[in-house]
Coordinates of C-alpha atoms in Angstrom, one line a residue:
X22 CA 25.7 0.1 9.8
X23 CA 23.4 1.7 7.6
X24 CA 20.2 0.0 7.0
X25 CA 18.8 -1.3 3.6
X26 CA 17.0 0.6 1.3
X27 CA 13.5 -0.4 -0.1
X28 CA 13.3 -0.6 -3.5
X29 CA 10.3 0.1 -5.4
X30 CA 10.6 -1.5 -8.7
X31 CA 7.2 -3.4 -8.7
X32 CA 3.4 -2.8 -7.8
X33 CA 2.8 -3.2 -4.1
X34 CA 0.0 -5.3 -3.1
X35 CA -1.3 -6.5 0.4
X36 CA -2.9 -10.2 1.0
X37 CA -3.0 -12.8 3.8
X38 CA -3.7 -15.8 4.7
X39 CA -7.4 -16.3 6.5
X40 CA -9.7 -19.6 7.5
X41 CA -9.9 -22.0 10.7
X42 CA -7.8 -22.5 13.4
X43 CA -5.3 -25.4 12.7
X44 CA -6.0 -25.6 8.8
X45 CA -2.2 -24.8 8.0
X46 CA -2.2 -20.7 7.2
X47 CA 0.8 -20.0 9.4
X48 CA 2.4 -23.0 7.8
X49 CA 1.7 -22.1 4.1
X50 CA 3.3 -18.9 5.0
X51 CA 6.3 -19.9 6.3
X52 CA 6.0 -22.0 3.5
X53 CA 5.7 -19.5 0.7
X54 CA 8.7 -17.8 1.8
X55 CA 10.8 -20.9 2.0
X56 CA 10.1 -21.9 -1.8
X57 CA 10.2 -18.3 -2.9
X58 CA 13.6 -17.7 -1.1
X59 CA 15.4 -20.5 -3.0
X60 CA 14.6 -18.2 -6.5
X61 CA 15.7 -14.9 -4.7
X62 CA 12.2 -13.7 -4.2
X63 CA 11.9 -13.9 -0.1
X64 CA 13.6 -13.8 3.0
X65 CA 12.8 -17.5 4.5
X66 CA 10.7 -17.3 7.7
X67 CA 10.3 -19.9 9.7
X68 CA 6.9 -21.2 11.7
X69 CA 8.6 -20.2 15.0
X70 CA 9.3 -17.2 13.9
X71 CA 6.3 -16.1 12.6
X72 CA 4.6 -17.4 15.6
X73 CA 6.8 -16.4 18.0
X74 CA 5.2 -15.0 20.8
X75 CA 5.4 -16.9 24.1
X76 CA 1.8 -17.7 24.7
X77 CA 1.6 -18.6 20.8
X78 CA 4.3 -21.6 21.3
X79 CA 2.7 -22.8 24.4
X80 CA -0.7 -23.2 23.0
X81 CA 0.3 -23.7 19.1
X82 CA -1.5 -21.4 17.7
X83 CA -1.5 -17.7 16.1
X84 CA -2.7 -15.0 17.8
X85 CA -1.4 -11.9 17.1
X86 CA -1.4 -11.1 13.1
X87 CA 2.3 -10.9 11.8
X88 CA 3.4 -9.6 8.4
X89 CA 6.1 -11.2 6.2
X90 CA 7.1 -10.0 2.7
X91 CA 7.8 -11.6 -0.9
X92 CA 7.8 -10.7 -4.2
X93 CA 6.1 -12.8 -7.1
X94 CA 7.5 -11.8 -10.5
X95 CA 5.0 -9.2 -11.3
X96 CA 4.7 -8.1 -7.7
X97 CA 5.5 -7.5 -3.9
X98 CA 3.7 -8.6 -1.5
X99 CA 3.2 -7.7 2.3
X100 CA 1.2 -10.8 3.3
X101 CA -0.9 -10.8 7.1
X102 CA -1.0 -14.2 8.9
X103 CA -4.0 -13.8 10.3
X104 CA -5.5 -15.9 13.5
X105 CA -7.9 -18.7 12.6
X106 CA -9.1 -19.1 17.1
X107 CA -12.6 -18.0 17.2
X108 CA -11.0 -15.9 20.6
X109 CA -8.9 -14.1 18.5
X110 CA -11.2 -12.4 15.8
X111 CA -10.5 -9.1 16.8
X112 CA -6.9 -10.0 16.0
X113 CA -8.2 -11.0 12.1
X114 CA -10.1 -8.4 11.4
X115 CA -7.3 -6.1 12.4
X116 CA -5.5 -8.2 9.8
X117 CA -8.4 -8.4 6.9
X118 CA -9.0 -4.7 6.8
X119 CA -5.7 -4.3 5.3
X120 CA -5.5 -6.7 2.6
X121 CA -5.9 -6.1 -0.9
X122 CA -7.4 -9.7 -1.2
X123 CA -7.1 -12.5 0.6
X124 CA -5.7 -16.5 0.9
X125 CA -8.5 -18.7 1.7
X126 CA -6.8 -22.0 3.7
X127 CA -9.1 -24.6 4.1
X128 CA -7.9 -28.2 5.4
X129 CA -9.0 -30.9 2.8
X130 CA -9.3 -33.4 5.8
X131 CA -11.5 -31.6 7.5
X132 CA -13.2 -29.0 4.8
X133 CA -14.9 -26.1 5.5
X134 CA -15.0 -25.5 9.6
X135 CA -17.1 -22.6 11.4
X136 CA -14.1 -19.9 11.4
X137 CA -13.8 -20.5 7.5
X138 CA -17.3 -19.4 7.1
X139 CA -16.7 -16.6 9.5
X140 CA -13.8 -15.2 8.0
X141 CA -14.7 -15.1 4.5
X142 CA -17.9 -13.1 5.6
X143 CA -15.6 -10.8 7.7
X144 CA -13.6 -10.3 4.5
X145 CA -16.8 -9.5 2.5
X146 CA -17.8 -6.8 5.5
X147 CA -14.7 -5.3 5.9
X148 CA -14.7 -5.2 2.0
X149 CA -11.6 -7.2 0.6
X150 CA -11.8 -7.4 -3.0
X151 CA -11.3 -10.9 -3.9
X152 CA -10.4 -13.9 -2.2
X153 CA -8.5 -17.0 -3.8
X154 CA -8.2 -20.7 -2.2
X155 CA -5.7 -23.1 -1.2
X156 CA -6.7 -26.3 -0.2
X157 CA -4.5 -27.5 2.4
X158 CA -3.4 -31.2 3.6
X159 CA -4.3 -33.0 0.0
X160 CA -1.9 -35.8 1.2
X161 CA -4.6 -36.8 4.0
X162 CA -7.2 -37.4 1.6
X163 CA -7.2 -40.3 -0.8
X164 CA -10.6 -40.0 -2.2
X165 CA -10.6 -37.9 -5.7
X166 CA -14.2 -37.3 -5.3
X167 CA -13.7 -36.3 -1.7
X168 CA -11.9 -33.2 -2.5
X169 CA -13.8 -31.9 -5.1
X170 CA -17.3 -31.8 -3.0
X171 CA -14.6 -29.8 -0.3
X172 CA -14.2 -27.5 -3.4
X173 CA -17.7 -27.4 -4.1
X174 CA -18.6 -26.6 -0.2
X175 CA -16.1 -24.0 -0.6
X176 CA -17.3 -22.2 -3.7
X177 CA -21.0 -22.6 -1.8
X178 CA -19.8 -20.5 1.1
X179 CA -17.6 -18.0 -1.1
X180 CA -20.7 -17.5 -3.4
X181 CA -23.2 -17.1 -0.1
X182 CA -21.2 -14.3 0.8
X183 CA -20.9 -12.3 -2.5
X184 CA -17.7 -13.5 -3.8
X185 CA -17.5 -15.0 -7.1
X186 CA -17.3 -18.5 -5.9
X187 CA -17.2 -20.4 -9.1
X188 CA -14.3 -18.3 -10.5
X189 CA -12.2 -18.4 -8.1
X190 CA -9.1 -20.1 -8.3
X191 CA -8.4 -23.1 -5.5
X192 CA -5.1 -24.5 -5.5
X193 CA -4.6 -27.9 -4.3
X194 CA -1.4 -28.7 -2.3
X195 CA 0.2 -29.9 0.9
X196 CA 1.7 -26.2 2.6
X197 CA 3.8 -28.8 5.5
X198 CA 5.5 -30.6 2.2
X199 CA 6.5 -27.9 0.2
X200 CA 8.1 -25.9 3.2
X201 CA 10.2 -29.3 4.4
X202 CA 10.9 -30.1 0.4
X203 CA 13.0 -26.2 0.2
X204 CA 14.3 -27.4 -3.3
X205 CA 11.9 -24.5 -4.4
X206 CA 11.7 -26.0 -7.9
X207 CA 8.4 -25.4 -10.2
X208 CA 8.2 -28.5 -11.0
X209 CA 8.8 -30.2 -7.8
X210 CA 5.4 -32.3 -6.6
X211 CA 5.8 -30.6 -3.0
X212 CA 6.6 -26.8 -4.1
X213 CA 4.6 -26.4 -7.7
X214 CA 1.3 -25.8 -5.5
X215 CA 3.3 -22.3 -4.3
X216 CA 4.1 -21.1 -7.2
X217 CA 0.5 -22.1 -8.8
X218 CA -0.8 -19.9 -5.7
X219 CA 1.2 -16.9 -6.2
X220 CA 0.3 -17.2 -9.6
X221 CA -2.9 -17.4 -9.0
X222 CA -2.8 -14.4 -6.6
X223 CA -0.7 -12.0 -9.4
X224 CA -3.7 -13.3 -12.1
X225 CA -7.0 -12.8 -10.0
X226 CA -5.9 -10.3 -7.7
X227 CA -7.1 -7.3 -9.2
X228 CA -3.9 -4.4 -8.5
X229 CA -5.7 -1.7 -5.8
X230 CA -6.0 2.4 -7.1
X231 CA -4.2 3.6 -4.5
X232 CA -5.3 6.8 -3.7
X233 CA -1.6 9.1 -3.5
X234 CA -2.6 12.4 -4.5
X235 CA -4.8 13.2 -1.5
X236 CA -4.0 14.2 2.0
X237 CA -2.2 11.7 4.3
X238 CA -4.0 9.4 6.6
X239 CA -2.9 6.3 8.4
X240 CA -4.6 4.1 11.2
X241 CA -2.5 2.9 13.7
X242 CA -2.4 -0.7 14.2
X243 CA 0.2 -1.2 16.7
X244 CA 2.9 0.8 18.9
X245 CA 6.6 0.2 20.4
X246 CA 9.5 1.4 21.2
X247 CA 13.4 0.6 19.7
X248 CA 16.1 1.3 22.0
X249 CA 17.8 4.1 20.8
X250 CA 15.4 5.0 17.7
X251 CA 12.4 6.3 20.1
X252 CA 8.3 5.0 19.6
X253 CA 7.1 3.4 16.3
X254 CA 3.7 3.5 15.3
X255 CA 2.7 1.0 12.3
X256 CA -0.1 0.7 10.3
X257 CA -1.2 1.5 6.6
X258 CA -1.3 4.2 5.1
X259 CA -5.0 4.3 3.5
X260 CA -3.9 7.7 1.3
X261 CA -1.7 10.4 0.3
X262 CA 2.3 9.8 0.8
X263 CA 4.8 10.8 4.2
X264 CA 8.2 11.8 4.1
X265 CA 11.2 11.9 7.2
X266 CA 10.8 15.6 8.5
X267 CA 7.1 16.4 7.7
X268 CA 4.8 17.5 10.9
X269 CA 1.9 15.2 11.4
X270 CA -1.5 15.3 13.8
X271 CA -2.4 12.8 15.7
X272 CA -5.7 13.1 16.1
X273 CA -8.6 10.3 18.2
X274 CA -6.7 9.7 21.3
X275 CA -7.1 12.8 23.3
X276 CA -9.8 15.4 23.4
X277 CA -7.4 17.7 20.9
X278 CA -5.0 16.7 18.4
X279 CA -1.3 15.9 19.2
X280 CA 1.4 17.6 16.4
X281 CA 4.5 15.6 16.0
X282 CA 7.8 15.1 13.4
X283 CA 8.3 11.8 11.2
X284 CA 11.8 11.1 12.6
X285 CA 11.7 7.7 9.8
X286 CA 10.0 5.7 7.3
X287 CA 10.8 1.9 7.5
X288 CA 9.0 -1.1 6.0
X289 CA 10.0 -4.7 6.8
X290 CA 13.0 -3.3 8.3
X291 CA 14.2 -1.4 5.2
X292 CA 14.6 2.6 5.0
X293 CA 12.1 4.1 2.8
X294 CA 12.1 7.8 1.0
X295 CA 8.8 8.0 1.7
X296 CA 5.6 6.3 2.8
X297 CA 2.9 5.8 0.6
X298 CA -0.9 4.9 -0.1
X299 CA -0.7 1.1 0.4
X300 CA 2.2 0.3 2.0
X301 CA 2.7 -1.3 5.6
X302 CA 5.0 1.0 7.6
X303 CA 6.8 1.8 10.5
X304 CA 6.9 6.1 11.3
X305 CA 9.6 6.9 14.4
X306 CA 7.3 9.7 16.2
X307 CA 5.8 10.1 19.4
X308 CA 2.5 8.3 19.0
X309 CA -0.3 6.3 20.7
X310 CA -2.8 2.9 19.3
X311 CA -6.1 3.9 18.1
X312 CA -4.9 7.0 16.4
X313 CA -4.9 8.3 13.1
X314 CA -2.2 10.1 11.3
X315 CA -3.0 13.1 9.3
X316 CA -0.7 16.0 7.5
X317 CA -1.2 19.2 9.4
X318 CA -1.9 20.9 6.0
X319 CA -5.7 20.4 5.9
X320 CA -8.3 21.0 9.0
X321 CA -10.2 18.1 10.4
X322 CA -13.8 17.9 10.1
X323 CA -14.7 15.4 12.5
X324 CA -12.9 13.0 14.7
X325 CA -14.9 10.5 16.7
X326 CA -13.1 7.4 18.8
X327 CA -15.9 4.3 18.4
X328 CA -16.1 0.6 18.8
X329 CA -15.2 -1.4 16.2
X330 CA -12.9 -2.7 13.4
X331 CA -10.6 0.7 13.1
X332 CA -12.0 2.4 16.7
X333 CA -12.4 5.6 14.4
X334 CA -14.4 7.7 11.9
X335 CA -12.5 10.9 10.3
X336 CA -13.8 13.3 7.9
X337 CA -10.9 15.9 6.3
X338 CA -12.5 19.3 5.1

């Protein structure tokens, strides 16, 4: 059975959801593609299955980041569920380094927790453009006056760490209501707050320059292998564009390069013509993590393996 195609008839953006452990962003996900799936705009994904690794149910919380897709009106998203633990930061900044711009959850019960304040300075070093907030469990709090000095803490930290705090957009709402409600109605009391937020995102979210006219180059993020289809490396492509057949070079995981054949292009399980600048996808090749891919066409410069966010530093000549 042949697989579906991905069609590219609006601007591709990449967000996710960041903040504490436990203030609701795996929820709010699950929950933006149950509303969004009732207008034809997203596949549904449930918590489990967002958070479905073994060690994730037994503990109840995320820990690897996972990607799930949706399209606003003006847009399509690829959104990263990024962990809130403090064990798992690696995990998040993994996560942050891709986005475009970023979901702020912050519980209104609780307000802003140590990993909040982490994470939105991790998003400021690892230089996401803009952040906007959804203030999560509303239907704990009672006191008027109690969630707006949460929203005033809020724009505090966002405007501590260079973002422009008292601009930013924070949508109130309960992410565990609207994704039971599923009437996915805009102006239902339990869903309105996810269409105000993906409003909010297509509105403040500035639309990235992608940078497609210059050689290819992708970091990997993660690698496995599909019975019958070979080794997939995923990742996003930072430039340039990649089509099924072209030779690549893999190049930071041995002492010399590795050349190899783009055997497919996939993205959330759909076929692509090609891959390019911006998009999240999967290449069929022979690959390893902590690589980078880069068209055979142009000489490396440099190509040093190093601690950090992306474990790399490239320069092409």
């Amino acid at each position: 059975m042949a697989k579906e195609k991905f069609v590219r008839d609006k601007p591709h953006v990449n967000i996710g959801t960041i903040g504490h452990v436990d203030h609701g962003k795996t929820t709010l996900t699950s929950a933006i593609t149950a509303v969004l799936h009732k207008a034809g705009l997203a596949e549904y994904r449930s918590f489990d299955s967002i958070d479905a690794a073994p060690e994730e149910k037994e503990r109840g919380i995320t820990i690897a980041i996972a990607h799930v897709e949706y399209r606003s009106e003006k847009r399509h998203y690829a959104h990263v569920d990024c962990p809130g633990h403090a064990d798992y930061i690696k995990n998040m900044i993994t996560g942050a380094a891709q986005m475009d711009g970023a979901v702020l959850v912050v519980s209104a019960a609780d307000g802003p927790m140590p990993q909040t304040k982490e994470h939105v300075l991790l998003a400021r070093q690892v230089q996401v453009p803009d952040i906007v907030v959804f203030l999560n469990k509303v239907d704990m709090v009672d006191d008027p006056e109690l969630l707006e000095l949460v929203e005033l803490e809020v724009r505090d930290i966002l405007n501590k760490y260079k973002f422009a705090g008292d601009k930013i957009p924070i949508i109130r709402g309960s992410a565990l209501k609207a994704g039971q409600c599923l009437c996915g109605k805009r102006d239902c009391p339990n869903c309105k707050c996810i269409f105000e937020l993906i409003d909010a995102c297509d509105s403040h979210i500035p639309e990235p320059i992608r940078e497609k006219d210059k050689p290819f180059l992708m970091p990997v993020e993660d690698v496995f292998t599909i019975s019958g289809r070979g080794t997939v490396v995923t990742g996003r492509v930072e430039r340039g564009k990649v089509k099924v057949g072209e030779q690549v070079e893999i190049v930071g995981f041995k002492d010399e390069s590795v050349k190899t054949v783009v055997t497919g292009v996939e993205m959330f399980r759909k076929e692509l013509d090609y891959g390019e600048a911006g998009d999240n996808v999967g290449l069929f090749q022979t690959m390893y993590w902590g690589s980078i891919v880069v068209f055979l066409l142009f000489a490396l410069g440099v190509a040093t393996r190093v601690t950090g966010v992306l474990s790399w530093i490239i320069v092409v000549s």
